[in-house]
Amino acid sequence: MIARGEVFGKDQPLILHLLDIPPMVDVLEGVIMELTDCALPLLRNVVPTTDPAVAFKDVAAAFLVGAMPRREGMERKDLLSANVKIFKIQGQALDKYANKDVKVLVVGNPANTNAAVCAYYAPTIPRENFTAMTRLDQNRAQAQIASKVGVPVADVKNVIIWGNHSSTQFPDANHAVVMIGNTEKSAIETVGDAEYLKTSFIDVVQKRGATVIAARKMSSAMSAAKAACDHMHDWWFGTPAGKFVSMGVMSDGSYDTPKDVVYSFPVEIKNKQWKIVQGLPINDFAKSKMALTSKELLEEKNEAMAVCSAD
């Protein structure tokens, strides 16, 4: 998708730096063969490497997809500890070798806290340049509403994902809009089922990743790749007037969220700079959901920072 021009534009030549761990070098070579065989006009070069210094040299955008997956019997603190090691190395390499205005998207889970760790180890890069992907959750939520109402997914906008990319996230349709004919209507009015939007809708989106794994015996791949491209494309080119998207960004305390955690907010983007959408009314139900995911993010951050401090 990147090499076809779907992220940075159809006239933007690209050099891809592909970083992987040493045991995957043969697989990486196979990926390069496929990229070559695609005969992509925009793709000028591919740099395969197992060295972060090479991978992050002068890059303008970084997609950090790899992370330690949670295995059966693994405690969250063990998962966080393993990921701190990974994102320390990547943060330090970004800090030393990447462009100082590099745009970093963390996809590997726990994405929000991994992004915070990465930013911690890259002190000379602005913290706002580190983001976590909740666009997949937004896309899932948008698709659920479109299906419920019976409209194309493009006719639904401004669904919000608050908080963590985890089962505590809060998919919020309160500010969503659906295009019916040539008229924009609120999703709440259009769906006409407030109980559904407070129960099944939230539950389906929160658990969609696990549902996909149960069905295909692997985690989301195509939909995650599409979401990563959506996230970076909008960061690069901006959002249209009246439309916002969800991104995990460093919290400034907006909407009574904890500061200095990477929290998913609705953002508007202009000139490659995101800005949290302010002034949205938040009802008591939403506040309770947002508080739950805030609590989890604070716990994750404290555990991760304890590992960083002990390092």
CSV table of C-alpha atoms in Angstrom, one decimal:
chain,number,residue,atom,x,y,z
A,1,MET,CA,0.0,0.0,0.0
A,2,ILE,CA,2.8,2.4,0.9
A,3,ALA,CA,4.8,1.6,-2.2
A,4,ARG,CA,1.7,2.1,-4.4
A,5,GLY,CA,1.4,5.7,-3.3
A,6,GLU,CA,-1.6,5.2,-1.1
A,7,VAL,CA,0.0,6.9,1.9
A,8,PHE,CA,2.3,9.6,0.8
A,9,GLY,CA,0.8,10.4,-2.6
A,10,LYS,CA,0.8,9.0,-6.1
A,11,ASP,CA,3.7,11.2,-7.2
A,12,GLN,CA,6.0,10.7,-4.2
A,13,PRO,CA,9.1,8.4,-4.9
A,14,LEU,CA,9.9,6.2,-1.9
A,15,ILE,CA,12.7,4.3,-0.3
A,16,LEU,CA,11.6,1.6,2.1
A,17,HIS,CA,13.8,0.6,5.0
A,18,LEU,CA,12.7,-2.8,6.3
A,19,LEU,CA,13.9,-3.8,9.7
A,20,ASP,CA,13.5,-7.3,11.1
A,21,ILE,CA,15.2,-9.7,13.6
A,22,PRO,CA,18.1,-11.9,12.4
A,23,PRO,CA,16.0,-15.2,12.4
A,24,MET,CA,13.6,-13.6,9.8
A,25,VAL,CA,16.2,-12.5,7.3
A,26,ASP,CA,15.2,-15.2,4.7
A,27,VAL,CA,11.6,-14.2,5.0
A,28,LEU,CA,12.6,-10.5,4.6
A,29,GLU,CA,14.4,-11.5,1.4
A,30,GLY,CA,11.2,-13.1,0.1
A,31,VAL,CA,9.3,-9.9,0.8
A,32,ILE,CA,11.8,-7.9,-1.2
A,33,MET,CA,11.5,-10.4,-4.1
A,34,GLU,CA,7.7,-9.7,-4.1
A,35,LEU,CA,8.2,-6.0,-4.0
A,36,THR,CA,10.6,-6.2,-6.9
A,37,ASP,CA,8.1,-8.4,-8.8
A,38,CYS,CA,5.3,-5.8,-8.2
A,39,ALA,CA,7.3,-3.4,-10.5
A,40,LEU,CA,6.1,-0.5,-8.5
A,41,PRO,CA,6.9,2.8,-10.3
A,42,LEU,CA,7.3,4.9,-7.1
A,43,LEU,CA,9.6,2.4,-5.3
A,44,ARG,CA,13.2,3.6,-5.9
A,45,ASN,CA,15.0,1.3,-3.4
A,46,VAL,CA,14.5,-1.2,-0.6
A,47,VAL,CA,16.9,-1.4,2.3
A,48,PRO,CA,16.6,-4.7,4.2
A,49,THR,CA,18.4,-4.7,7.6
A,50,THR,CA,18.6,-6.1,11.1
A,51,ASP,CA,20.4,-3.0,12.4
A,52,PRO,CA,18.2,-0.2,13.8
A,53,ALA,CA,21.0,2.3,12.9
A,54,VAL,CA,20.6,1.5,9.3
A,55,ALA,CA,16.8,1.1,9.5
A,56,PHE,CA,16.1,4.6,10.9
A,57,LYS,CA,18.8,6.5,9.1
A,58,ASP,CA,17.2,9.8,7.8
A,59,VAL,CA,13.7,8.3,7.7
A,60,ALA,CA,10.7,10.7,7.5
A,61,ALA,CA,8.1,8.2,8.7
A,62,ALA,CA,8.4,5.0,10.8
A,63,PHE,CA,5.8,2.3,11.1
A,64,LEU,CA,6.8,0.2,14.2
A,65,VAL,CA,4.8,-2.9,13.7
A,66,GLY,CA,6.8,-5.5,15.6
A,67,ALA,CA,6.4,-6.1,19.3
A,68,MET,CA,6.5,-9.0,21.8
A,69,PRO,CA,3.1,-10.7,21.6
A,70,ARG,CA,1.4,-11.8,24.8
A,71,ARG,CA,1.7,-15.6,25.2
A,72,GLU,CA,-0.4,-17.9,27.3
A,73,GLY,CA,0.4,-17.6,31.0
A,74,MET,CA,2.3,-14.3,30.5
A,75,GLU,CA,1.5,-11.6,33.0
A,76,ARG,CA,1.0,-8.1,31.7
A,77,LYS,CA,4.2,-6.8,33.5
A,78,ASP,CA,6.2,-9.5,31.7
A,79,LEU,CA,4.8,-8.4,28.4
A,80,LEU,CA,5.6,-4.7,29.2
A,81,SER,CA,9.1,-5.6,30.4
A,82,ALA,CA,9.9,-7.4,27.1
A,83,ASN,CA,8.5,-4.5,25.0
A,84,VAL,CA,10.3,-1.9,27.0
A,85,LYS,CA,13.6,-3.5,25.8
A,86,ILE,CA,12.4,-3.5,22.1
A,87,PHE,CA,11.1,0.1,22.1
A,88,LYS,CA,14.1,1.4,24.1
A,89,ILE,CA,16.4,0.2,21.2
A,90,GLN,CA,14.0,1.7,18.6
A,91,GLY,CA,13.5,5.0,20.4
A,92,GLN,CA,17.3,5.4,20.8
A,93,ALA,CA,17.9,4.6,17.2
A,94,LEU,CA,15.2,7.1,16.1
A,95,ASP,CA,16.7,9.7,18.3
A,96,LYS,CA,20.1,9.3,16.9
A,97,TYR,CA,19.6,8.6,13.2
A,98,ALA,CA,16.1,9.6,12.0
A,99,ASN,CA,14.9,13.1,10.8
A,100,LYS,CA,14.0,15.2,13.8
A,101,ASP,CA,10.5,15.7,12.4
A,102,VAL,CA,10.0,11.9,11.8
A,103,LYS,CA,6.4,10.8,12.2
A,104,VAL,CA,6.3,7.6,14.3
A,105,LEU,CA,3.3,5.2,14.3
A,106,VAL,CA,3.4,2.4,16.8
A,107,VAL,CA,1.3,-0.6,15.8
A,108,GLY,CA,2.8,-3.3,17.9
A,109,ASN,CA,0.9,-4.0,21.1
A,110,PRO,CA,0.5,-2.7,23.8
A,111,ALA,CA,0.7,0.1,21.3
A,112,ASN,CA,-0.1,3.1,23.5
A,113,THR,CA,2.4,2.3,26.2
A,114,ASN,CA,5.0,1.1,23.6
A,115,ALA,CA,4.7,4.6,22.0
A,116,ALA,CA,5.2,6.3,25.3
A,117,VAL,CA,8.3,4.2,26.0
A,118,CYS,CA,9.7,4.9,22.5
A,119,ALA,CA,9.1,8.7,23.0
A,120,TYR,CA,10.9,8.5,26.4
A,121,TYR,CA,14.0,7.1,24.8
A,122,ALA,CA,14.0,9.7,22.0
A,123,PRO,CA,14.2,13.0,23.9
A,124,THR,CA,15.3,15.1,21.0
A,125,ILE,CA,12.3,14.2,18.9
A,126,PRO,CA,9.0,16.1,19.8
A,127,ARG,CA,6.7,13.9,21.9
A,128,GLU,CA,3.8,14.8,19.6
A,129,ASN,CA,5.6,12.9,16.8
A,130,PHE,CA,5.0,9.6,18.6
A,131,THR,CA,1.5,8.1,18.1
A,132,ALA,CA,-0.3,4.8,18.6
A,133,MET,CA,-2.7,3.2,16.2
A,134,THR,CA,-6.4,3.2,17.2
A,135,ARG,CA,-7.5,3.7,13.6
A,136,LEU,CA,-8.2,0.0,13.2
A,137,ASP,CA,-10.7,0.3,16.1
A,138,GLN,CA,-12.2,3.5,14.5
A,139,ASN,CA,-12.6,1.7,11.2
A,140,ARG,CA,-14.2,-1.3,12.9
A,141,ALA,CA,-16.6,1.0,14.7
A,142,GLN,CA,-17.4,3.0,11.5
A,143,ALA,CA,-18.1,-0.3,9.7
A,144,GLN,CA,-20.4,-1.6,12.4
A,145,ILE,CA,-22.6,1.6,12.3
A,146,ALA,CA,-22.6,1.6,8.5
A,147,SER,CA,-23.8,-2.0,8.5
A,148,LYS,CA,-26.4,-1.4,11.2
A,149,VAL,CA,-27.9,1.6,9.3
A,150,GLY,CA,-27.4,0.1,5.8
A,151,VAL,CA,-25.2,2.8,4.3
A,152,PRO,CA,-21.7,2.7,2.6
A,153,VAL,CA,-19.0,3.0,5.2
A,154,ALA,CA,-17.8,6.3,3.6
A,155,ASP,CA,-21.1,7.9,4.7
A,156,VAL,CA,-20.2,7.5,8.4
A,157,LYS,CA,-17.7,9.8,10.1
A,158,ASN,CA,-16.5,11.1,13.5
A,159,VAL,CA,-16.8,7.9,15.4
A,160,ILE,CA,-14.4,8.2,18.3
A,161,ILE,CA,-12.1,5.7,20.0
A,162,TRP,CA,-11.1,6.9,23.5
A,163,GLY,CA,-8.2,5.5,25.5
A,164,ASN,CA,-6.2,2.4,25.1
A,165,HIS,CA,-6.0,0.0,22.1
A,166,SER,CA,-7.2,-2.8,24.3
A,167,SER,CA,-10.5,-4.3,25.5
A,168,THR,CA,-11.0,-1.2,27.8
A,169,GLN,CA,-11.2,1.2,24.8
A,170,PHE,CA,-14.4,3.2,24.5
A,171,PRO,CA,-15.9,3.3,21.0
A,172,ASP,CA,-18.1,6.4,21.1
A,173,ALA,CA,-20.9,7.0,18.6
A,174,ASN,CA,-22.3,10.0,20.4
A,175,HIS,CA,-20.6,12.5,18.0
A,176,ALA,CA,-20.7,10.4,14.9
A,177,VAL,CA,-22.6,11.5,11.8
A,178,VAL,CA,-24.3,9.5,9.1
A,179,MET,CA,-25.0,10.9,5.6
A,180,ILE,CA,-28.6,10.0,4.6
A,181,GLY,CA,-29.2,11.1,1.1
A,182,ASN,CA,-27.7,14.6,1.1
A,183,THR,CA,-28.3,15.3,4.8
A,184,GLU,CA,-26.0,14.7,7.7
A,185,LYS,CA,-27.8,13.2,10.7
A,186,SER,CA,-26.5,12.1,14.1
A,187,ALA,CA,-25.6,8.4,14.4
A,188,ILE,CA,-27.7,8.1,17.5
A,189,GLU,CA,-30.8,9.4,15.6
A,190,THR,CA,-30.1,7.3,12.6
A,191,VAL,CA,-29.4,4.0,14.4
A,192,GLY,CA,-32.4,4.6,16.6
A,193,ASP,CA,-31.2,2.1,19.3
A,194,ALA,CA,-29.5,3.8,22.2
A,195,GLU,CA,-29.2,0.5,24.1
A,196,TYR,CA,-27.3,-1.1,21.2
A,197,LEU,CA,-24.8,1.8,21.1
A,198,LYS,CA,-24.2,1.4,24.8
A,199,THR,CA,-23.8,-2.4,24.8
A,200,SER,CA,-23.4,-4.6,21.7
A,201,PHE,CA,-21.7,-2.0,19.6
A,202,ILE,CA,-19.1,-1.3,22.2
A,203,ASP,CA,-18.6,-5.0,22.9
A,204,VAL,CA,-18.2,-6.0,19.3
A,205,VAL,CA,-15.5,-3.3,18.6
A,206,GLN,CA,-13.6,-4.0,21.9
A,207,LYS,CA,-13.4,-7.7,21.1
A,208,ARG,CA,-13.1,-7.6,17.4
A,209,GLY,CA,-9.4,-8.4,17.4
A,210,ALA,CA,-9.9,-11.5,19.5
A,211,THR,CA,-12.9,-12.5,17.2
A,212,VAL,CA,-10.7,-12.3,14.2
A,213,ILE,CA,-8.0,-14.4,15.8
A,214,ALA,CA,-10.6,-17.0,16.7
A,215,ALA,CA,-11.8,-17.2,13.1
A,216,ARG,CA,-8.5,-17.1,11.2
A,217,LYS,CA,-6.1,-18.3,13.9
A,218,MET,CA,-4.0,-15.2,13.3
A,219,SER,CA,-4.3,-11.6,14.3
A,220,SER,CA,-5.7,-9.0,12.0
A,221,ALA,CA,-3.3,-8.4,9.0
A,222,MET,CA,-5.0,-6.8,6.0
A,223,SER,CA,-7.3,-4.6,8.1
A,224,ALA,CA,-4.4,-3.5,10.4
A,225,ALA,CA,-2.2,-2.6,7.4
A,226,LYS,CA,-5.1,-0.6,5.9
A,227,ALA,CA,-5.6,1.2,9.2
A,228,ALA,CA,-1.9,2.0,9.5
A,229,CYS,CA,-1.9,3.5,6.1
A,230,ASP,CA,-5.1,5.5,6.9
A,231,HIS,CA,-3.5,6.9,10.0
A,232,MET,CA,-0.2,8.0,8.3
A,233,HIS,CA,-2.0,9.3,5.2
A,234,ASP,CA,-4.2,11.6,7.3
A,235,TRP,CA,-1.2,12.7,9.4
A,236,TRP,CA,0.6,13.6,6.2
A,237,PHE,CA,-2.2,15.3,4.3
A,238,GLY,CA,-4.6,16.4,7.0
A,239,THR,CA,-8.3,15.9,7.7
A,240,PRO,CA,-11.1,17.6,5.8
A,241,ALA,CA,-13.0,20.4,7.6
A,242,GLY,CA,-15.7,18.9,9.9
A,243,LYS,CA,-14.0,15.5,10.1
A,244,PHE,CA,-11.9,14.1,12.9
A,245,VAL,CA,-10.0,10.8,13.3
A,246,SER,CA,-8.8,8.8,16.3
A,247,MET,CA,-5.1,8.6,17.2
A,248,GLY,CA,-3.3,7.6,20.3
A,249,VAL,CA,-1.3,10.7,21.2
A,250,MET,CA,0.4,12.1,24.2
A,251,SER,CA,-2.3,13.4,26.6
A,252,ASP,CA,-2.3,17.0,27.8
A,253,GLY,CA,-5.1,16.2,30.3
A,254,SER,CA,-7.9,17.0,27.9
A,255,TYR,CA,-11.3,15.6,28.9
A,256,ASP,CA,-9.9,14.8,32.4
A,257,THR,CA,-7.6,12.2,31.1
A,258,PRO,CA,-4.3,11.5,32.8
A,259,LYS,CA,-1.4,13.6,31.5
A,260,ASP,CA,1.6,12.0,29.8
A,261,VAL,CA,0.1,8.8,28.8
A,262,VAL,CA,-0.6,8.0,25.1
A,263,TYR,CA,-4.4,8.2,25.0
A,264,SER,CA,-6.6,7.9,21.9
A,265,PHE,CA,-8.5,11.1,21.2
A,266,PRO,CA,-10.4,12.6,18.3
A,267,VAL,CA,-8.0,14.8,16.4
A,268,GLU,CA,-8.0,17.2,13.5
A,269,ILE,CA,-4.8,17.5,11.5
A,270,LYS,CA,-3.4,20.4,9.5
A,271,ASN,CA,0.1,20.9,8.1
A,272,LYS,CA,1.2,17.5,9.6
A,273,GLN,CA,0.3,18.7,13.1
A,274,TRP,CA,-2.5,17.0,15.0
A,275,LYS,CA,-4.7,18.8,17.5
A,276,ILE,CA,-7.1,17.3,20.0
A,277,VAL,CA,-10.7,18.2,19.2
A,278,GLN,CA,-12.0,20.2,22.2
A,279,GLY,CA,-15.3,21.0,23.7
A,280,LEU,CA,-17.2,17.8,22.8
A,281,PRO,CA,-20.0,17.2,25.4
A,282,ILE,CA,-19.2,14.0,27.4
A,283,ASN,CA,-22.1,12.3,29.3
A,284,ASP,CA,-21.8,10.4,32.5
A,285,PHE,CA,-21.8,7.0,30.7
A,286,ALA,CA,-18.9,8.1,28.5
A,287,LYS,CA,-17.0,9.5,31.5
A,288,SER,CA,-17.2,6.2,33.3
A,289,LYS,CA,-15.9,4.3,30.2
A,290,MET,CA,-13.1,6.8,29.7
A,291,ALA,CA,-12.1,6.5,33.4
A,292,LEU,CA,-11.7,2.8,33.1
A,293,THR,CA,-9.4,3.0,30.1
A,294,SER,CA,-7.5,5.8,31.8
A,295,LYS,CA,-6.9,3.6,34.8
A,296,GLU,CA,-5.5,0.8,32.7
A,297,LEU,CA,-3.2,3.2,30.8
A,298,LEU,CA,-1.8,4.7,34.0
A,299,GLU,CA,-1.1,1.2,35.4
A,300,GLU,CA,0.6,0.2,32.2
A,301,LYS,CA,2.7,3.4,32.1
A,302,ASN,CA,3.8,3.1,35.7
A,303,GLU,CA,4.8,-0.5,35.2
A,304,ALA,CA,6.7,0.3,32.0
A,305,MET,CA,8.4,3.4,33.6
A,306,ALA,CA,9.5,1.2,36.5
A,307,VAL,CA,11.3,-1.0,34.0
A,308,CYS,CA,12.8,2.0,32.3
A,309,SER,CA,14.0,3.4,35.7
A,310,ALA,CA,15.5,0.0,36.7
A,311,ASP,CA,17.3,-0.3,33.4
